Amino acid sequence: MKNNIGGFTLIESVLAMVVLAFGLLGFTRFLVPQFTASATPHYQARAAALGNAFLNDIMARGFDQFSDPNGGQDRCNDTGMPLCSESLGLEEDFSGSIAMKAVFNDVDDYIGCWAGAGRTCLSQPAYVLSDAVGQEKAEDYANFLVDVAVYYDKALDGEIATHSQPEPSIGSLNRPIISSRHKRIDVTVDVGRYGSYVFSAYRSNY
């Protein structure tokens, strides 16, 4: 008596595995991008919150180191007042041991790179993110990088002008200066593979 035992041949098994492999490949190529896309709005919202926090803090500072820190009527570049800063940036070293608000007292002091615990700044000056937003909040942004740029915007300030009065505190007569009425602040929040987002504001000399 002859027994007929059914089953797959070797060729049929190989063909089945090939078909299954193509099916899984197509599935993963479709599914994985969807996971990434679904996370993007979440990181966009977090980047917006961090960028807004930075801008709010920066905009609360003085226009320039030579402006009245109390928000009075005295402005740099006004008659009898020092000239506005030509070179922008922090005027003194910051180690983190000094109260930050005492050192970062005008908008261009924030120029530099601010890195979360999981990121590293590739440019100078470099700071840790927790100094700007606090340790507790910085833990939520460990893989974020914030770059702050502040500059006189020529589109609003015009061309280089000449200050006609000597300023002993500055030390030069007819020193070329930018007609510095407005500073543009660009805060770039980098979220790695989820994108880089720029938030901008203007701080005027008032």
Short mmCIF file of C-alpha atoms in Angstrom, two decimals:
data_model
loop_
_atom_site.label_atom_id
_atom_site.label_comp_id
_atom_site.label_asym_id
_atom_site.label_seq_id
_atom_site.Cartn_x
_atom_site.Cartn_y
_atom_site.Cartn_z
CA MET A 1 0.00 0.00 0.00
CA LYS A 2 1.43 3.40 -1.03
CA ASN A 3 1.28 6.40 1.41
CA ASN A 4 1.01 9.87 -0.16
CA ILE A 5 2.52 12.42 2.31
CA GLY A 6 1.74 16.06 1.40
CA GLY A 7 4.13 18.95 2.02
CA PHE A 8 6.12 21.81 0.53
CA THR A 9 9.04 21.26 -1.75
CA LEU A 10 12.27 23.17 -1.15
CA ILE A 11 11.55 25.52 -4.05
CA GLU A 12 8.07 26.29 -2.72
CA SER A 13 9.51 27.06 0.74
CA VAL A 14 12.11 29.42 -0.68
CA LEU A 15 9.48 31.21 -2.79
CA ALA A 16 7.23 31.56 0.25
CA MET A 17 10.05 33.11 2.31
CA VAL A 18 10.88 35.54 -0.50
CA VAL A 19 7.26 36.66 -0.79
CA LEU A 20 7.01 37.02 3.01
CA ALA A 21 10.25 39.04 3.12
CA PHE A 22 8.98 41.48 0.47
CA GLY A 23 5.71 41.82 2.35
CA LEU A 24 7.46 42.60 5.66
CA LEU A 25 9.80 45.02 3.93
CA GLY A 26 6.91 46.94 2.41
CA PHE A 27 5.11 46.95 5.75
CA THR A 28 8.09 48.34 7.67
CA ARG A 29 8.86 50.94 4.99
CA PHE A 30 5.32 52.18 5.38
CA LEU A 31 4.97 51.85 9.15
CA VAL A 32 8.29 53.26 10.44
CA PRO A 33 7.93 56.65 8.68
CA GLN A 34 4.45 56.91 10.17
CA PHE A 35 5.89 56.53 13.67
CA THR A 36 8.40 59.32 12.95
CA ALA A 37 5.75 61.56 11.41
CA SER A 38 3.43 61.08 14.37
CA ALA A 39 6.19 62.23 16.78
CA THR A 40 7.06 65.38 14.80
CA PRO A 41 4.10 67.54 15.98
CA HIS A 42 4.95 66.65 19.58
CA TYR A 43 8.53 67.85 19.18
CA GLN A 44 7.40 70.93 17.26
CA ALA A 45 5.19 71.92 20.19
CA ARG A 46 8.02 71.36 22.66
CA ALA A 47 10.43 73.37 20.49
CA ALA A 48 7.91 76.21 20.34
CA ALA A 49 7.54 76.19 24.13
CA LEU A 50 11.31 76.27 24.65
CA GLY A 51 11.85 78.96 22.02
CA ASN A 52 9.08 81.09 23.53
CA ALA A 53 10.58 80.71 27.01
CA PHE A 54 13.97 81.89 25.73
CA LEU A 55 12.50 84.87 23.88
CA ASN A 56 10.42 85.94 26.89
CA ASP A 57 13.48 85.88 29.11
CA ILE A 58 15.68 87.70 26.59
CA MET A 59 13.09 90.36 25.78
CA ALA A 60 12.81 91.19 29.48
CA ARG A 61 16.46 92.35 29.46
CA GLY A 62 17.83 95.77 28.58
CA PHE A 63 18.52 96.81 25.01
CA ASP A 64 22.24 97.34 25.59
CA GLN A 65 24.79 97.36 28.39
CA PHE A 66 24.98 101.15 28.01
CA SER A 67 21.21 101.67 28.32
CA ASP A 68 19.38 102.54 31.50
CA PRO A 69 18.75 99.15 33.18
CA ASN A 70 15.72 100.54 34.99
CA GLY A 71 13.81 101.30 31.80
CA GLY A 72 14.16 105.06 32.08
CA GLN A 73 14.41 107.65 29.34
CA ASP A 74 18.20 107.43 28.94
CA ARG A 75 19.21 105.44 25.88
CA CYS A 76 22.61 104.63 24.44
CA ASN A 77 23.44 106.85 21.44
CA ASP A 78 21.35 109.70 22.88
CA THR A 79 23.07 113.04 23.54
CA GLY A 80 25.24 112.79 26.62
CA MET A 81 24.92 109.00 26.75
CA PRO A 82 27.51 106.37 25.79
CA LEU A 83 27.36 104.82 22.36
CA CYS A 84 25.54 101.54 21.91
CA SER A 85 27.82 98.50 21.82
CA GLU A 86 29.60 97.77 18.57
CA SER A 87 30.64 94.30 19.65
CA LEU A 88 27.72 92.23 20.89
CA GLY A 89 27.93 89.42 23.41
CA LEU A 90 28.48 88.76 27.09
CA GLU A 91 30.79 91.34 28.66
CA GLU A 92 32.13 89.09 31.43
CA ASP A 93 32.78 85.41 32.03
CA PHE A 94 29.94 83.32 33.38
CA SER A 95 30.79 80.22 35.39
CA GLY A 96 27.31 79.31 36.58
CA SER A 97 28.21 80.13 40.18
CA ILE A 98 26.99 83.73 39.83
CA ALA A 99 23.30 84.57 39.66
CA MET A 100 22.55 84.45 35.95
CA LYS A 101 20.19 87.42 35.88
CA ALA A 102 22.94 89.62 37.33
CA VAL A 103 25.28 88.77 34.44
CA PHE A 104 22.88 88.37 31.50
CA ASN A 105 21.37 91.84 31.80
CA ASP A 106 21.00 92.87 28.14
CA VAL A 107 19.63 91.01 25.14
CA ASP A 108 22.91 90.32 23.34
CA ASP A 109 24.42 88.67 26.43
CA TYR A 110 22.50 85.52 25.45
CA ILE A 111 24.44 85.07 22.21
CA GLY A 112 25.78 81.52 22.06
CA CYS A 113 24.87 77.85 22.19
CA TRP A 114 22.79 76.35 25.01
CA ALA A 115 22.94 72.56 25.21
CA GLY A 116 20.79 70.04 27.02
CA ALA A 117 22.42 67.20 28.95
CA GLY A 118 22.33 64.89 25.93
CA ARG A 119 23.77 67.36 23.41
CA THR A 120 27.11 69.07 22.87
CA CYS A 121 27.69 72.57 21.53
CA LEU A 122 29.97 72.76 18.50
CA SER A 123 30.38 76.53 18.69
CA GLN A 124 31.39 79.12 21.27
CA PRO A 125 30.36 80.59 23.60
CA ALA A 126 28.75 77.43 24.99
CA TYR A 127 26.46 77.17 28.00
CA VAL A 128 24.31 74.51 29.63
CA LEU A 129 20.58 74.73 29.07
CA SER A 130 19.79 74.42 32.77
CA ASP A 131 21.40 77.83 33.44
CA ALA A 132 18.74 79.44 31.25
CA VAL A 133 15.59 77.45 32.07
CA GLY A 134 16.38 75.81 35.41
CA GLN A 135 17.42 72.27 36.23
CA GLU A 136 13.92 70.82 36.51
CA LYS A 137 12.74 72.08 33.12
CA ALA A 138 16.09 71.28 31.48
CA GLU A 139 15.55 67.59 32.26
CA ASP A 140 12.60 67.64 29.85
CA TYR A 141 14.81 69.07 27.10
CA ALA A 142 17.92 66.89 27.50
CA ASN A 143 18.29 66.29 23.74
CA PHE A 144 17.58 69.86 22.65
CA LEU A 145 20.09 72.45 21.46
CA VAL A 146 19.36 76.19 21.43
CA ASP A 147 21.41 78.70 19.45
CA VAL A 148 20.88 82.42 20.09
CA ALA A 149 21.99 85.11 17.63
CA VAL A 150 21.51 88.85 18.24
CA TYR A 151 22.49 91.53 15.75
CA TYR A 152 21.63 95.02 14.54
CA ASP A 153 19.24 94.60 11.63
CA LYS A 154 20.39 96.87 8.79
CA ALA A 155 16.98 96.56 7.17
CA LEU A 156 15.64 98.66 10.03
CA ASP A 157 18.72 100.53 11.23
CA GLY A 158 20.09 101.90 7.97
CA GLU A 159 23.72 102.34 7.10
CA ILE A 160 26.68 103.18 9.31
CA ALA A 161 26.47 106.64 10.85
CA THR A 162 29.04 108.78 12.64
CA HIS A 163 28.71 109.92 16.23
CA SER A 164 29.68 113.58 16.28
CA GLN A 165 30.34 114.03 20.00
CA PRO A 166 33.28 112.65 22.01
CA GLU A 167 32.32 110.18 24.70
CA PRO A 168 35.02 109.96 27.39
CA SER A 169 33.64 106.66 28.63
CA ILE A 170 34.10 105.19 25.16
CA GLY A 171 37.22 107.10 24.26
CA SER A 172 36.89 108.23 20.64
CA LEU A 173 35.63 111.13 18.56
CA ASN A 174 33.66 110.54 15.36
CA ARG A 175 33.66 106.81 16.07
CA PRO A 176 31.75 104.89 13.36
CA ILE A 177 28.69 103.21 14.78
CA ILE A 178 25.65 101.45 13.45
CA SER A 179 22.49 103.52 13.72
CA SER A 180 21.44 101.07 16.39
CA ARG A 181 17.74 101.43 17.08
CA HIS A 182 16.74 97.77 16.81
CA LYS A 183 18.30 94.41 17.60
CA ARG A 184 17.00 91.25 16.00
CA ILE A 185 16.99 88.14 18.17
CA ASP A 186 16.96 84.72 16.49
CA VAL A 187 16.46 81.68 18.71
CA THR A 188 17.05 78.40 16.86
CA VAL A 189 15.83 75.26 18.63
CA ASP A 190 17.39 72.07 17.25
CA VAL A 191 15.51 68.83 17.97
CA GLY A 192 17.83 66.48 16.10
CA ARG A 193 16.08 64.36 13.48
CA TYR A 194 12.76 66.07 14.25
CA GLY A 195 13.90 69.37 12.79
CA SER A 196 15.27 72.79 13.60
CA TYR A 197 12.94 75.72 14.31
CA VAL A 198 13.72 79.45 14.34
CA PHE A 199 11.88 81.99 16.49
CA SER A 200 12.59 85.71 16.04
CA ALA A 201 11.80 88.96 17.79
CA TYR A 202 12.99 92.59 17.82
CA ARG A 203 14.12 94.58 20.82
CA SER A 204 14.12 98.33 20.24
CA ASN A 205 16.21 100.99 21.91
CA TYR A 206 13.70 102.43 24.34
#
